[in-house]
mmCIF file with all atom_site columns, C-alpha atoms in Angstrom:
data_model
loop_
_atom_site.group_PDB
_atom_site.id
_atom_site.type_symbol
_atom_site.label_atom_id
_atom_site.label_alt_id
_atom_site.label_comp_id
_atom_site.label_asym_id
_atom_site.label_entity_id
_atom_site.label_seq_id
_atom_site.pdbx_PDB_ins_code
_atom_site.Cartn_x
_atom_site.Cartn_y
_atom_site.Cartn_z
_atom_site.occupancy
_atom_site.B_iso_or_equiv
_atom_site.pdbx_formal_charge
_atom_site.auth_seq_id
_atom_site.auth_comp_id
_atom_site.auth_asym_id
_atom_site.auth_atom_id
_atom_site.pdbx_PDB_model_num
ATOM 1   C CA . THR A 1 1   ? 227.989 -83.775  -74.885 1.00 0.00 ? 9   THR A CA 1
ATOM 2   C CA . GLY A 1 2   ? 231.079 -83.589  -77.058 1.00 0.00 ? 10  GLY A CA 1
ATOM 3   C CA . TYR A 1 3   ? 231.817 -87.306  -76.883 1.00 0.00 ? 11  TYR A CA 1
ATOM 4   C CA . THR A 1 4   ? 231.286 -87.729  -80.633 1.00 0.00 ? 12  THR A CA 1
ATOM 5   C CA . TYR A 1 5   ? 233.888 -85.059  -81.421 1.00 0.00 ? 13  TYR A CA 1
ATOM 6   C CA . ASN A 1 6   ? 236.656 -87.478  -80.576 1.00 0.00 ? 14  ASN A CA 1
ATOM 7   C CA . THR A 1 7   ? 240.026 -86.743  -82.126 1.00 0.00 ? 15  THR A CA 1
ATOM 8   C CA . THR A 1 8   ? 242.131 -89.523  -83.535 1.00 0.00 ? 16  THR A CA 1
ATOM 9   C CA . TRP A 1 9   ? 245.304 -88.189  -81.943 1.00 0.00 ? 17  TRP A CA 1
ATOM 10  C CA . PRO A 1 10  ? 247.275 -89.674  -80.281 1.00 0.00 ? 18  PRO A CA 1
ATOM 11  C CA . PRO A 1 11  ? 247.383 -92.934  -82.277 1.00 0.00 ? 19  PRO A CA 1
ATOM 12  C CA . GLY A 1 12  ? 246.225 -95.007  -79.271 1.00 0.00 ? 20  GLY A CA 1
ATOM 13  C CA . VAL A 1 13  ? 242.875 -93.206  -79.340 1.00 0.00 ? 21  VAL A CA 1
ATOM 14  C CA . LYS A 1 14  ? 242.373 -94.038  -83.016 1.00 0.00 ? 22  LYS A CA 1
ATOM 15  C CA . GLU A 1 15  ? 243.055 -97.694  -82.238 1.00 0.00 ? 23  GLU A CA 1
ATOM 16  C CA . ALA A 1 16  ? 240.628 -97.614  -79.277 1.00 0.00 ? 24  ALA A CA 1
ATOM 17  C CA . VAL A 1 17  ? 237.843 -96.177  -81.461 1.00 0.00 ? 25  VAL A CA 1
ATOM 18  C CA . GLU A 1 18  ? 238.115 -99.287  -83.644 1.00 0.00 ? 26  GLU A CA 1
ATOM 19  C CA . TYR A 1 19  ? 236.553 -101.192 -80.712 1.00 0.00 ? 27  TYR A CA 1
ATOM 20  C CA . GLY A 1 20  ? 233.637 -98.745  -80.814 1.00 0.00 ? 28  GLY A CA 1
ATOM 21  C CA . LEU A 1 21  ? 233.228 -95.173  -79.630 1.00 0.00 ? 29  LEU A CA 1
ATOM 22  C CA . PHE A 1 22  ? 231.252 -96.544  -76.657 1.00 0.00 ? 30  PHE A CA 1
ATOM 23  C CA . SER A 1 23  ? 232.006 -100.143 -75.712 1.00 0.00 ? 31  SER A CA 1
ATOM 24  C CA . VAL A 1 24  ? 232.340 -102.295 -72.611 1.00 0.00 ? 32  VAL A CA 1
ATOM 25  C CA . SER A 1 25  ? 235.849 -103.159 -73.842 1.00 0.00 ? 33  SER A CA 1
ATOM 26  C CA . HIS A 1 26  ? 236.932 -99.663  -72.692 1.00 0.00 ? 34  HIS A CA 1
ATOM 27  C CA . ILE A 1 27  ? 235.774 -100.136 -69.076 1.00 0.00 ? 35  ILE A CA 1
ATOM 28  C CA . PRO A 1 28  ? 238.961 -101.775 -67.670 1.00 0.00 ? 36  PRO A CA 1
ATOM 29  C CA . GLY A 1 29  ? 241.239 -99.090  -69.124 1.00 0.00 ? 37  GLY A CA 1
ATOM 30  C CA . ASN A 1 30  ? 239.005 -96.236  -68.020 1.00 0.00 ? 38  ASN A CA 1
ATOM 31  C CA . LEU A 1 31  ? 238.668 -97.708  -64.524 1.00 0.00 ? 39  LEU A CA 1
ATOM 32  C CA . TYR A 1 32  ? 242.448 -97.914  -64.354 1.00 0.00 ? 40  TYR A CA 1
ATOM 33  C CA . PHE A 1 33  ? 242.848 -94.219  -65.224 1.00 0.00 ? 41  PHE A CA 1
ATOM 34  C CA . LEU A 1 34  ? 239.970 -93.200  -62.943 1.00 0.00 ? 42  LEU A CA 1
ATOM 35  C CA . LEU A 1 35  ? 241.246 -95.052  -59.885 1.00 0.00 ? 43  LEU A CA 1
ATOM 36  C CA . PHE A 1 36  ? 244.841 -96.216  -60.229 1.00 0.00 ? 44  PHE A CA 1
ATOM 37  C CA . GLU A 1 37  ? 246.949 -94.127  -62.638 1.00 0.00 ? 45  GLU A CA 1
ATOM 38  C CA . SER A 1 38  ? 249.689 -92.526  -60.578 1.00 0.00 ? 46  SER A CA 1
ATOM 39  C CA . PRO A 1 39  ? 252.297 -89.831  -61.131 1.00 0.00 ? 47  PRO A CA 1
ATOM 40  C CA . GLU A 1 40  ? 255.247 -90.918  -63.272 1.00 0.00 ? 48  GLU A CA 1
ATOM 41  C CA . ALA A 1 41  ? 258.878 -91.058  -62.277 1.00 0.00 ? 49  ALA A CA 1
ATOM 42  C CA . VAL A 1 42  ? 261.200 -88.504  -63.878 1.00 0.00 ? 50  VAL A CA 1
ATOM 43  C CA . ARG A 1 43  ? 264.173 -90.634  -64.911 1.00 0.00 ? 51  ARG A CA 1
ATOM 44  C CA . ILE A 1 44  ? 267.562 -89.537  -66.234 1.00 0.00 ? 52  ILE A CA 1
ATOM 45  C CA . SER A 1 45  ? 267.021 -91.729  -69.336 1.00 0.00 ? 53  SER A CA 1
ATOM 46  C CA . GLU A 1 46  ? 264.547 -94.211  -70.793 1.00 0.00 ? 54  GLU A CA 1
ATOM 47  C CA . VAL A 1 47  ? 266.607 -97.204  -69.615 1.00 0.00 ? 55  VAL A CA 1
ATOM 48  C CA . SER A 1 48  ? 267.631 -95.962  -66.183 1.00 0.00 ? 56  SER A CA 1
ATOM 49  C CA . TYR A 1 49  ? 265.667 -95.875  -62.971 1.00 0.00 ? 57  TYR A CA 1
ATOM 50  C CA . VAL A 1 50  ? 267.872 -93.182  -61.501 1.00 0.00 ? 58  VAL A CA 1
ATOM 51  C CA . LEU A 1 51  ? 265.515 -90.303  -60.817 1.00 0.00 ? 59  LEU A CA 1
ATOM 52  C CA . ARG A 1 52  ? 266.226 -86.645  -61.434 1.00 0.00 ? 60  ARG A CA 1
ATOM 53  C CA . PRO A 1 53  ? 264.513 -83.636  -59.908 1.00 0.00 ? 61  PRO A CA 1
ATOM 54  C CA . PRO A 1 54  ? 261.607 -83.030  -59.552 1.00 0.00 ? 62  PRO A CA 1
ATOM 55  C CA . PHE A 1 55  ? 261.415 -86.859  -59.302 1.00 0.00 ? 63  PHE A CA 1
ATOM 56  C CA . LEU A 1 56  ? 257.680 -87.062  -60.127 1.00 0.00 ? 64  LEU A CA 1
ATOM 57  C CA . ARG A 1 57  ? 255.492 -85.586  -62.833 1.00 0.00 ? 65  ARG A CA 1
ATOM 58  C CA . ALA A 1 58  ? 251.803 -85.796  -63.590 1.00 0.00 ? 66  ALA A CA 1
ATOM 59  C CA . SER A 1 59  ? 250.897 -88.506  -66.062 1.00 0.00 ? 67  SER A CA 1
ATOM 60  C CA . GLU A 1 60  ? 249.864 -87.010  -69.388 1.00 0.00 ? 68  GLU A CA 1
ATOM 61  C CA . TRP A 1 61  ? 246.918 -89.409  -69.414 1.00 0.00 ? 69  TRP A CA 1
ATOM 62  C CA . GLY A 1 62  ? 245.576 -88.040  -66.134 1.00 0.00 ? 70  GLY A CA 1
ATOM 63  C CA . MET A 1 63  ? 245.781 -89.471  -62.649 1.00 0.00 ? 71  MET A CA 1
ATOM 64  C CA . GLY A 1 64  ? 243.376 -91.394  -60.482 1.00 0.00 ? 72  GLY A CA 1
ATOM 65  C CA . ILE A 1 65  ? 240.986 -89.322  -58.372 1.00 0.00 ? 73  ILE A CA 1
ATOM 66  C CA . PHE A 1 66  ? 242.376 -90.712  -55.126 1.00 0.00 ? 74  PHE A CA 1
ATOM 67  C CA . TYR A 1 67  ? 245.821 -89.332  -56.030 1.00 0.00 ? 75  TYR A CA 1
ATOM 68  C CA . THR A 1 68  ? 244.535 -85.868  -56.876 1.00 0.00 ? 76  THR A CA 1
ATOM 69  C CA . SER A 1 69  ? 241.758 -85.818  -54.255 1.00 0.00 ? 77  SER A CA 1
ATOM 70  C CA . PRO A 1 70  ? 242.439 -88.349  -51.487 1.00 0.00 ? 78  PRO A CA 1
ATOM 71  C CA . ILE A 1 71  ? 239.700 -86.667  -49.429 1.00 0.00 ? 79  ILE A CA 1
ATOM 72  C CA . PHE A 1 72  ? 237.244 -88.669  -51.553 1.00 0.00 ? 80  PHE A CA 1
ATOM 73  C CA . LEU A 1 73  ? 238.328 -91.811  -49.679 1.00 0.00 ? 81  LEU A CA 1
ATOM 74  C CA . TYR A 1 74  ? 235.868 -90.631  -47.026 1.00 0.00 ? 82  TYR A CA 1
ATOM 75  C CA . ILE A 1 75  ? 232.964 -91.505  -49.332 1.00 0.00 ? 83  ILE A CA 1
ATOM 76  C CA . PHE A 1 76  ? 233.516 -95.161  -48.425 1.00 0.00 ? 84  PHE A CA 1
ATOM 77  C CA . ALA A 1 77  ? 232.243 -94.291  -44.943 1.00 0.00 ? 85  ALA A CA 1
ATOM 78  C CA . SER A 1 78  ? 228.869 -93.213  -46.395 1.00 0.00 ? 86  SER A CA 1
ATOM 79  C CA . ASP A 1 79  ? 225.660 -94.424  -44.803 1.00 0.00 ? 87  ASP A CA 1
ATOM 80  C CA . LEU A 1 80  ? 223.838 -96.160  -47.668 1.00 0.00 ? 88  LEU A CA 1
ATOM 81  C CA . LYS A 1 81  ? 220.584 -96.220  -45.682 1.00 0.00 ? 89  LYS A CA 1
ATOM 82  C CA . LYS A 1 82  ? 220.070 -92.477  -46.216 1.00 0.00 ? 90  LYS A CA 1
ATOM 83  C CA . LYS A 1 83  ? 218.067 -91.518  -49.296 1.00 0.00 ? 91  LYS A CA 1
ATOM 84  C CA . LEU A 1 84  ? 220.401 -88.681  -50.273 1.00 0.00 ? 92  LEU A CA 1
ATOM 85  C CA . THR A 1 85  ? 223.443 -90.948  -50.018 1.00 0.00 ? 93  THR A CA 1
ATOM 86  C CA . PHE A 1 86  ? 221.793 -93.641  -52.117 1.00 0.00 ? 94  PHE A CA 1
ATOM 87  C CA . SER A 1 87  ? 220.603 -91.069  -54.692 1.00 0.00 ? 95  SER A CA 1
ATOM 88  C CA . SER A 1 88  ? 224.090 -89.578  -54.952 1.00 0.00 ? 96  SER A CA 1
ATOM 89  C CA . LEU A 1 89  ? 225.581 -93.022  -55.400 1.00 0.00 ? 97  LEU A CA 1
ATOM 90  C CA . ILE A 1 90  ? 223.093 -93.770  -58.204 1.00 0.00 ? 98  ILE A CA 1
ATOM 91  C CA . GLY A 1 91  ? 223.966 -90.394  -59.773 1.00 0.00 ? 99  GLY A CA 1
ATOM 92  C CA . THR A 1 92  ? 227.663 -91.208  -59.578 1.00 0.00 ? 100 THR A CA 1
ATOM 93  C CA . ILE A 1 93  ? 227.210 -94.607  -61.200 1.00 0.00 ? 101 ILE A CA 1
ATOM 94  C CA . SER A 1 94  ? 224.890 -93.192  -63.872 1.00 0.00 ? 102 SER A CA 1
ATOM 95  C CA . GLY A 1 95  ? 227.387 -90.449  -64.648 1.00 0.00 ? 103 GLY A CA 1
ATOM 96  C CA . LEU A 1 96  ? 230.269 -92.892  -64.896 1.00 0.00 ? 104 LEU A CA 1
ATOM 97  C CA . ILE A 1 97  ? 228.601 -95.251  -67.379 1.00 0.00 ? 105 ILE A CA 1
ATOM 98  C CA . PRO A 1 98  ? 229.181 -93.095  -70.480 1.00 0.00 ? 106 PRO A CA 1
ATOM 99  C CA . SER A 1 99  ? 232.660 -92.112  -69.310 1.00 0.00 ? 107 SER A CA 1
ATOM 100 C CA . LEU A 1 100 ? 233.805 -95.642  -68.568 1.00 0.00 ? 108 LEU A CA 1
ATOM 101 C CA . THR A 1 101 ? 232.557 -97.011  -71.878 1.00 0.00 ? 109 THR A CA 1
ATOM 102 C CA . TYR A 1 102 ? 234.055 -94.168  -73.941 1.00 0.00 ? 110 TYR A CA 1
ATOM 103 C CA . ALA A 1 103 ? 237.019 -94.817  -76.264 1.00 0.00 ? 111 ALA A CA 1
ATOM 104 C CA . GLY A 1 104 ? 239.152 -91.892  -75.157 1.00 0.00 ? 112 GLY A CA 1
ATOM 105 C CA . VAL A 1 105 ? 240.639 -91.457  -71.704 1.00 0.00 ? 113 VAL A CA 1
ATOM 106 C CA . GLY A 1 106 ? 241.847 -88.014  -72.703 1.00 0.00 ? 114 GLY A CA 1
ATOM 107 C CA . VAL A 1 107 ? 245.368 -86.740  -72.924 1.00 0.00 ? 115 VAL A CA 1
ATOM 108 C CA . TRP A 1 108 ? 247.234 -83.851  -71.318 1.00 0.00 ? 116 TRP A CA 1
ATOM 109 C CA . GLN A 1 109 ? 245.046 -83.285  -68.322 1.00 0.00 ? 117 GLN A CA 1
ATOM 110 C CA . PHE A 1 110 ? 245.908 -83.319  -64.661 1.00 0.00 ? 118 PHE A CA 1
ATOM 111 C CA . GLY A 1 111 ? 243.320 -85.664  -63.163 1.00 0.00 ? 119 GLY A CA 1
ATOM 112 C CA . TYR A 1 112 ? 240.878 -88.108  -64.695 1.00 0.00 ? 120 TYR A CA 1
ATOM 113 C CA . ARG A 1 113 ? 239.266 -86.102  -67.463 1.00 0.00 ? 121 ARG A CA 1
ATOM 114 C CA . TYR A 1 114 ? 235.693 -87.298  -67.063 1.00 0.00 ? 122 TYR A CA 1
ATOM 115 C CA . ALA A 1 115 ? 235.584 -87.222  -63.268 1.00 0.00 ? 123 ALA A CA 1
ATOM 116 C CA . LEU A 1 116 ? 234.035 -83.762  -63.547 1.00 0.00 ? 124 LEU A CA 1
ATOM 117 C CA . ASP A 1 117 ? 230.839 -85.491  -64.653 1.00 0.00 ? 125 ASP A CA 1
ATOM 118 C CA . VAL A 1 118 ? 230.434 -87.060  -61.215 1.00 0.00 ? 126 VAL A CA 1
ATOM 119 C CA . TYR A 1 119 ? 232.177 -84.640  -58.847 1.00 0.00 ? 127 TYR A CA 1
ATOM 120 C CA . PRO A 1 120 ? 228.895 -82.984  -57.779 1.00 0.00 ? 128 PRO A CA 1
ATOM 121 C CA . PHE A 1 121 ? 227.570 -86.344  -56.579 1.00 0.00 ? 129 PHE A CA 1
ATOM 122 C CA . LEU A 1 122 ? 230.874 -87.230  -54.917 1.00 0.00 ? 130 LEU A CA 1
ATOM 123 C CA . LEU A 1 123 ? 230.893 -83.869  -53.137 1.00 0.00 ? 131 LEU A CA 1
ATOM 124 C CA . VAL A 1 124 ? 227.406 -84.543  -51.754 1.00 0.00 ? 132 VAL A CA 1
ATOM 125 C CA . LEU A 1 125 ? 228.600 -87.940  -50.476 1.00 0.00 ? 133 LEU A CA 1
ATOM 126 C CA . LEU A 1 126 ? 231.676 -86.326  -48.966 1.00 0.00 ? 134 LEU A CA 1
ATOM 127 C CA . CYS A 1 127 ? 229.663 -83.598  -47.259 1.00 0.00 ? 135 CYS A CA 1
ATOM 128 C CA . LEU A 1 128 ? 227.248 -86.134  -45.776 1.00 0.00 ? 136 LEU A CA 1
ATOM 129 C CA . VAL A 1 129 ? 230.144 -88.060  -44.242 1.00 0.00 ? 137 VAL A CA 1
ATOM 130 C CA . LEU A 1 130 ? 231.908 -84.943  -42.948 1.00 0.00 ? 138 LEU A CA 1
ATOM 131 C CA . VAL A 1 131 ? 228.703 -83.543  -41.426 1.00 0.00 ? 139 VAL A CA 1
ATOM 132 C CA . LYS A 1 132 ? 228.214 -86.813  -39.562 1.00 0.00 ? 140 LYS A CA 1
ATOM 133 C CA . LYS A 1 133 ? 231.835 -87.410  -38.506 1.00 0.00 ? 141 LYS A CA 1
ATOM 134 C CA . GLY A 1 134 ? 233.106 -83.843  -38.349 1.00 0.00 ? 142 GLY A CA 1
ATOM 135 C CA . VAL A 1 135 ? 236.287 -82.412  -39.821 1.00 0.00 ? 143 VAL A CA 1
ATOM 136 C CA . SER A 1 136 ? 239.075 -84.118  -37.898 1.00 0.00 ? 144 SER A CA 1
ATOM 137 C CA . LEU A 1 137 ? 242.770 -83.332  -37.876 1.00 0.00 ? 145 LEU A CA 1
ATOM 138 C CA . LEU A 1 138 ? 243.294 -86.235  -40.297 1.00 0.00 ? 146 LEU A CA 1
ATOM 139 C CA . THR A 1 139 ? 240.761 -84.691  -42.679 1.00 0.00 ? 147 THR A CA 1
ATOM 140 C CA . LYS A 1 140 ? 242.514 -81.330  -42.508 1.00 0.00 ? 148 LYS A CA 1
ATOM 141 C CA . MET A 1 141 ? 245.848 -83.040  -43.141 1.00 0.00 ? 149 MET A CA 1
ATOM 142 C CA . ALA A 1 142 ? 244.395 -84.803  -46.203 1.00 0.00 ? 150 ALA A CA 1
ATOM 143 C CA . ILE A 1 143 ? 243.195 -81.456  -47.564 1.00 0.00 ? 151 ILE A CA 1
ATOM 144 C CA . VAL A 1 144 ? 246.589 -79.801  -47.014 1.00 0.00 ? 152 VAL A CA 1
ATOM 145 C CA . TYR A 1 145 ? 248.341 -82.811  -48.546 1.00 0.00 ? 153 TYR A CA 1
ATOM 146 C CA . SER A 1 146 ? 246.076 -82.617  -51.612 1.00 0.00 ? 154 SER A CA 1
ATOM 147 C CA . ILE A 1 147 ? 246.823 -78.946  -52.124 1.00 0.00 ? 155 ILE A CA 1
ATOM 148 C CA . ALA A 1 148 ? 250.591 -79.420  -51.743 1.00 0.00 ? 156 ALA A CA 1
ATOM 149 C CA . PHE A 1 149 ? 250.678 -82.551  -53.938 1.00 0.00 ? 157 PHE A CA 1
ATOM 150 C CA . ASN A 1 150 ? 248.640 -80.932  -56.689 1.00 0.00 ? 158 ASN A CA 1
ATOM 151 C CA . LEU A 1 151 ? 250.656 -77.717  -56.643 1.00 0.00 ? 159 LEU A CA 1
ATOM 152 C CA . TYR A 1 152 ? 253.877 -79.721  -56.803 1.00 0.00 ? 160 TYR A CA 1
ATOM 153 C CA . LEU A 1 153 ? 252.770 -81.678  -59.866 1.00 0.00 ? 161 LEU A CA 1
ATOM 154 C CA . LEU A 1 154 ? 250.587 -79.135  -61.655 1.00 0.00 ? 162 LEU A CA 1
ATOM 155 C CA . GLY A 1 155 ? 253.390 -77.392  -63.509 1.00 0.00 ? 163 GLY A CA 1
ATOM 156 C CA . SER A 1 156 ? 254.727 -80.677  -64.838 1.00 0.00 ? 164 SER A CA 1
ATOM 157 C CA . ILE A 1 157 ? 251.944 -80.960  -67.396 1.00 0.00 ? 165 ILE A CA 1
ATOM 158 C CA . TRP A 1 158 ? 253.474 -77.914  -69.107 1.00 0.00 ? 166 TRP A CA 1
ATOM 159 C CA . GLY A 1 159 ? 257.073 -78.918  -68.410 1.00 0.00 ? 167 GLY A CA 1
ATOM 160 C CA . ILE A 1 160 ? 257.346 -76.335  -65.611 1.00 0.00 ? 168 ILE A CA 1
ATOM 161 C CA . TYR A 1 161 ? 258.673 -77.675  -62.344 1.00 0.00 ? 169 TYR A CA 1
ATOM 162 C CA . PRO A 1 162 ? 258.810 -76.109  -58.889 1.00 0.00 ? 170 PRO A CA 1
#
């Protein structure tokens, strides 16, 4: 899987590995980066909160999946009584267990690094909801917003701004 080929750079990863390569102590931090890590402000200096263009940049540690793909908020409208929905939810949880207990959250990626492990299951959940509810104007707006937001921030991981 590649999990055991963990680098010890940056120093925070080396310190995290001291708690174990896989450990429940890593779950809160990984949940934070999976769900809550947001873009960072681009400030004129380390001590000032005056922002300079482009005002936001992608966090080098990744960003929560609801920032990069807010369309996944629709999965909370899933019908858990359907077998396929329940199976996809179990697949998502099973796929997240190794990722959430892993020592490294990754560095220099755009979204949450290990979300790719569960995206197939999340896409099934999303499709089930959209088939049932249809693709509304709000859904289309969320898709357009995602594309614009991601394009705006994507260059910032290489220091290239729009």
